[in-house]
Amino acid sequence: GQNIDQPTEMTATEGAIVQINCTYQTSGFNGLFWYQQHAGEAPTFLSYNVLDGLEEKGRFSSFLSRSKGYSYLLLKELQMKDSASYLCALTGTTDSWGKFQFGAGTQVVVTP
Amino acid sequence: SAVISQKPSRDICQRGTSLTIQCQVDSQVTMMFWYRQQPGQSLTLIATANQGSEATYESGFVIDKFPISRPNLTFSTLTVSNLSPEDSSIYLCSVDGTGDYEQYFGPGTRLTVT
């Protein structure tokens, strides 16, 4: 299996930085993805990692360590609109990038 | 990139009936995926739909309950059959990005079974 664990909820203030951790147990995967999902909306892509290391995309960065079974999503300069659920997801191991297994999601609450 | 539309956006159905959800993509894609998101939970993959072959179902999902059609490279349908209140969920289709690693999701269909 690919058990994926994320904290249930995190609270941070506007302008701050928040780090959302994701740990997993799996024998292999193609990539680790992070999605943002606002209530009632479809998930939107934020970042992905195929190789170990840090990937930066504006205010969002994602890190992967395959040897440690660990990833994190870093959100900088938090804005109120960043209040959402953040989903960690692993892609399939063989036939397709599209077969995701998602973590339960981390609800981030940004306060003024 | 890919733009995905789904119909209906929401529906309320009675127990024992069926609902067919349509997914339309603005470009040709090899694989389309159907996910379910139960209230307060994350997304779970139901099946993978390839054009010209039967859908591949994940553990816990069967064709009799979730028949899928994939008549061409831009369209798929998911039917949720013999509805029960436990089927109340959001159903989303998704596709691989062409030329990138992104996965694109449709806006979802919110199903409520009474």
Coordinates of C-alpha atoms in Angstrom, one line a residue:
Chain A
G1 CA 0.0 0.0 0.0
Q2 CA 0.9 3.6 -0.1
N3 CA -0.3 5.0 3.3
I4 CA 0.0 8.8 3.1
D5 CA -0.1 10.8 6.3
Q6 CA -0.7 14.6 6.6
P7 CA -1.7 16.7 9.6
T8 CA -5.4 17.4 9.7
E9 CA -5.3 21.1 10.2
M10 CA -2.9 24.0 10.5
T11 CA -3.5 27.6 11.4
A12 CA -1.2 30.5 10.5
T13 CA -1.4 34.2 10.3
E14 CA -1.4 36.3 7.1
G15 CA 2.1 37.0 5.9
A16 CA 3.6 34.0 7.7
I17 CA 5.1 30.8 6.4
V18 CA 3.5 27.4 6.9
Q19 CA 5.1 24.0 6.2
I20 CA 2.8 21.0 5.5
N21 CA 4.4 17.7 6.0
C22 CA 3.5 14.5 4.1
T23 CA 4.9 11.1 5.0
Y24 CA 4.3 7.9 3.1
Q25 CA 5.1 4.2 3.0
T26 CA 5.4 2.8 -0.5
S27 CA 7.7 0.6 -2.5
G28 CA 7.8 3.0 -5.4
F29 CA 6.1 5.8 -7.2
N30 CA 6.7 8.2 -10.2
G31 CA 6.1 11.5 -8.5
L32 CA 4.7 13.3 -5.5
F33 CA 2.2 16.0 -6.2
W34 CA 0.6 18.8 -4.1
Y35 CA -2.8 20.1 -4.9
Q36 CA -4.9 22.9 -3.4
Q37 CA -8.6 22.5 -3.0
H38 CA -11.0 25.2 -1.9
A39 CA -14.3 24.1 -0.5
G40 CA -16.7 23.0 -3.2
E41 CA -14.1 23.3 -5.9
A42 CA -11.9 20.9 -7.9
P43 CA -8.3 20.4 -6.9
T44 CA -5.8 22.6 -8.6
F45 CA -2.2 21.7 -9.2
L46 CA 0.5 23.4 -7.1
S47 CA 3.8 21.6 -7.4
Y48 CA 5.4 18.2 -8.0
N49 CA 8.6 16.4 -7.3
V50 CA 10.1 13.5 -9.2
L51 CA 13.6 13.8 -7.9
D52 CA 14.8 14.5 -4.4
G53 CA 15.2 18.1 -3.6
L54 CA 13.3 21.4 -3.6
E55 CA 11.1 22.7 -6.3
E56 CA 10.1 26.4 -6.1
K57 CA 7.1 28.0 -7.8
G58 CA 6.6 31.5 -6.6
R59 CA 5.2 31.5 -3.1
F60 CA 4.9 27.7 -3.1
S61 CA 7.8 25.2 -2.8
S62 CA 7.8 21.5 -2.4
F63 CA 10.5 19.2 -1.1
L64 CA 10.9 15.4 -1.5
S65 CA 13.2 12.9 0.1
R66 CA 12.6 9.4 -1.2
S67 CA 15.0 7.8 1.2
K68 CA 13.1 9.3 4.2
G69 CA 9.6 8.8 2.7
Y70 CA 8.9 12.5 3.3
S71 CA 7.7 15.6 1.5
Y72 CA 6.6 19.0 2.5
L73 CA 4.8 21.9 0.9
L74 CA 6.0 25.4 2.0
L75 CA 3.6 28.3 1.6
K76 CA 5.3 31.7 2.0
E77 CA 3.8 35.2 2.5
L78 CA 0.4 33.7 3.4
Q79 CA -2.7 35.4 2.1
M80 CA -6.3 34.9 3.2
K81 CA -7.1 33.2 -0.1
D82 CA -4.6 30.5 0.8
S83 CA -7.1 29.1 3.3
A84 CA -7.9 25.8 1.7
S85 CA -7.2 22.0 1.9
Y86 CA -3.8 20.9 0.7
L87 CA -3.6 17.4 -0.7
C88 CA -0.4 15.3 -1.0
A89 CA -0.7 12.7 -3.7
L90 CA 1.5 9.9 -5.1
T91 CA 1.3 8.9 -8.8
G92 CA 1.1 5.3 -10.0
T93 CA 4.2 3.2 -10.2
T94 CA 3.9 1.9 -13.7
D95 CA 1.4 2.7 -16.4
S96 CA 0.2 6.2 -15.8
W97 CA 0.9 9.5 -14.1
G98 CA -2.8 9.9 -13.7
K99 CA -3.5 7.2 -11.1
F100 CA -3.1 9.1 -7.9
Q101 CA -3.4 8.1 -4.3
F102 CA -4.3 11.1 -2.2
G103 CA -3.6 11.8 1.4
A104 CA -6.6 13.0 3.5
G105 CA -5.6 16.6 3.1
T106 CA -4.5 19.3 5.5
Q107 CA -6.9 22.2 6.1
V108 CA -4.9 25.4 6.3
V109 CA -6.7 28.3 8.1
V110 CA -5.1 31.7 7.5
T111 CA -6.1 34.3 10.1
P112 CA -5.7 38.1 9.9
Chain B
S1 CA -3.2 22.3 -20.4
A2 CA -6.7 20.8 -20.5
V3 CA -10.1 22.3 -19.9
I4 CA -12.6 19.8 -18.5
S5 CA -16.3 20.2 -18.2
Q6 CA -18.7 17.9 -16.4
K7 CA -22.5 17.5 -16.5
P8 CA -24.5 17.7 -14.4
S9 CA -22.8 20.0 -11.9
R10 CA -25.1 18.6 -9.2
D11 CA -28.1 16.4 -8.8
I12 CA -30.4 15.0 -6.2
C13 CA -31.5 11.4 -6.9
Q14 CA -33.7 8.9 -5.2
R15 CA -32.5 5.7 -3.8
G16 CA -32.4 2.9 -6.3
T17 CA -32.1 5.1 -9.4
S18 CA -29.0 5.8 -11.4
L19 CA -27.1 8.9 -12.5
T20 CA -24.9 9.2 -15.5
I21 CA -22.1 11.9 -15.3
Q22 CA -20.5 13.2 -18.5
C23 CA -17.0 14.4 -18.8
Q24 CA -15.8 16.4 -21.8
V25 CA -12.2 17.5 -22.5
D26 CA -11.1 20.2 -24.9
S27 CA -8.3 18.1 -26.3
Q28 CA -7.6 14.4 -27.1
V29 CA -6.3 12.5 -24.2
T30 CA -5.3 8.8 -23.9
M31 CA -6.5 8.2 -20.3
M32 CA -9.3 9.6 -18.3
F33 CA -9.8 9.0 -14.6
W34 CA -12.8 9.0 -12.4
Y35 CA -12.5 9.9 -8.7
R36 CA -14.9 10.1 -5.8
Q37 CA -14.7 12.5 -2.9
Q38 CA -17.0 11.6 -0.1
P39 CA -18.0 14.4 2.3
G40 CA -15.1 15.6 4.3
Q41 CA -12.7 13.1 2.8
S42 CA -10.0 13.1 0.2
L43 CA -10.2 11.8 -3.4
T44 CA -10.3 8.1 -4.1
L45 CA -9.7 6.7 -7.6
I46 CA -12.6 4.7 -9.0
A47 CA -11.3 3.6 -12.4
T48 CA -9.2 4.5 -15.4
A49 CA -11.0 4.8 -18.8
N50 CA -9.2 4.2 -22.0
Q51 CA -10.7 4.6 -25.4
G52 CA -11.5 1.3 -27.1
S53 CA -11.1 -0.9 -24.1
E54 CA -12.9 -1.7 -20.9
A55 CA -12.2 0.5 -17.9
T56 CA -9.8 -0.7 -15.2
Y57 CA -11.4 -0.5 -11.7
E58 CA -9.6 0.0 -8.4
S59 CA -10.1 -2.3 -5.5
G60 CA -13.5 -1.8 -4.0
F61 CA -15.1 -0.6 -7.2
V62 CA -17.0 -2.8 -9.7
I63 CA -18.3 -2.4 -13.2
D64 CA -21.9 -3.3 -12.3
K65 CA -22.0 -0.4 -9.8
F66 CA -19.9 2.1 -11.8
P67 CA -20.2 1.4 -15.5
I68 CA -18.0 3.6 -17.6
S69 CA -18.0 4.5 -21.3
R70 CA -15.2 6.0 -23.3
P71 CA -16.4 6.3 -26.9
N72 CA -13.7 8.7 -28.1
L73 CA -10.6 10.5 -26.9
T74 CA -12.4 13.6 -25.5
F75 CA -15.4 12.2 -23.7
S76 CA -16.3 9.7 -21.0
T77 CA -19.3 8.9 -18.8
L78 CA -19.6 7.4 -15.4
T79 CA -22.8 5.9 -14.2
V80 CA -23.5 5.4 -10.6
S81 CA -26.1 2.6 -10.4
N82 CA -28.6 1.5 -7.9
L83 CA -28.0 4.6 -5.8
S84 CA -27.9 4.5 -2.0
P85 CA -27.3 7.4 0.4
E86 CA -23.7 6.2 0.8
D87 CA -23.1 7.2 -2.9
S88 CA -23.6 10.8 -2.0
S89 CA -20.3 12.3 -3.0
I90 CA -18.6 14.5 -5.4
Y91 CA -17.5 12.7 -8.6
L92 CA -14.6 14.2 -10.5
C93 CA -13.0 13.2 -13.8
S94 CA -9.4 14.0 -14.5
V95 CA -6.9 13.7 -17.4
D96 CA -3.1 13.8 -17.8
G97 CA -1.7 17.0 -19.1
T98 CA -0.3 16.8 -22.6
G99 CA 3.4 17.5 -22.5
D100 CA 3.6 18.2 -18.8
Y101 CA 3.2 16.3 -15.6
E102 CA 0.1 18.1 -14.4
Q103 CA -3.2 16.3 -13.8
Y104 CA -6.2 18.3 -14.5
F105 CA -9.5 17.9 -12.8
G106 CA -13.0 18.7 -13.9
P107 CA -15.2 20.9 -11.7
G108 CA -17.0 17.8 -10.2
T109 CA -20.5 16.6 -9.9
R110 CA -22.1 16.8 -6.5
L111 CA -24.5 13.9 -6.0
T112 CA -27.0 13.7 -3.2
V113 CA -29.0 10.5 -2.8
T114 CA -32.2 10.7 -0.8

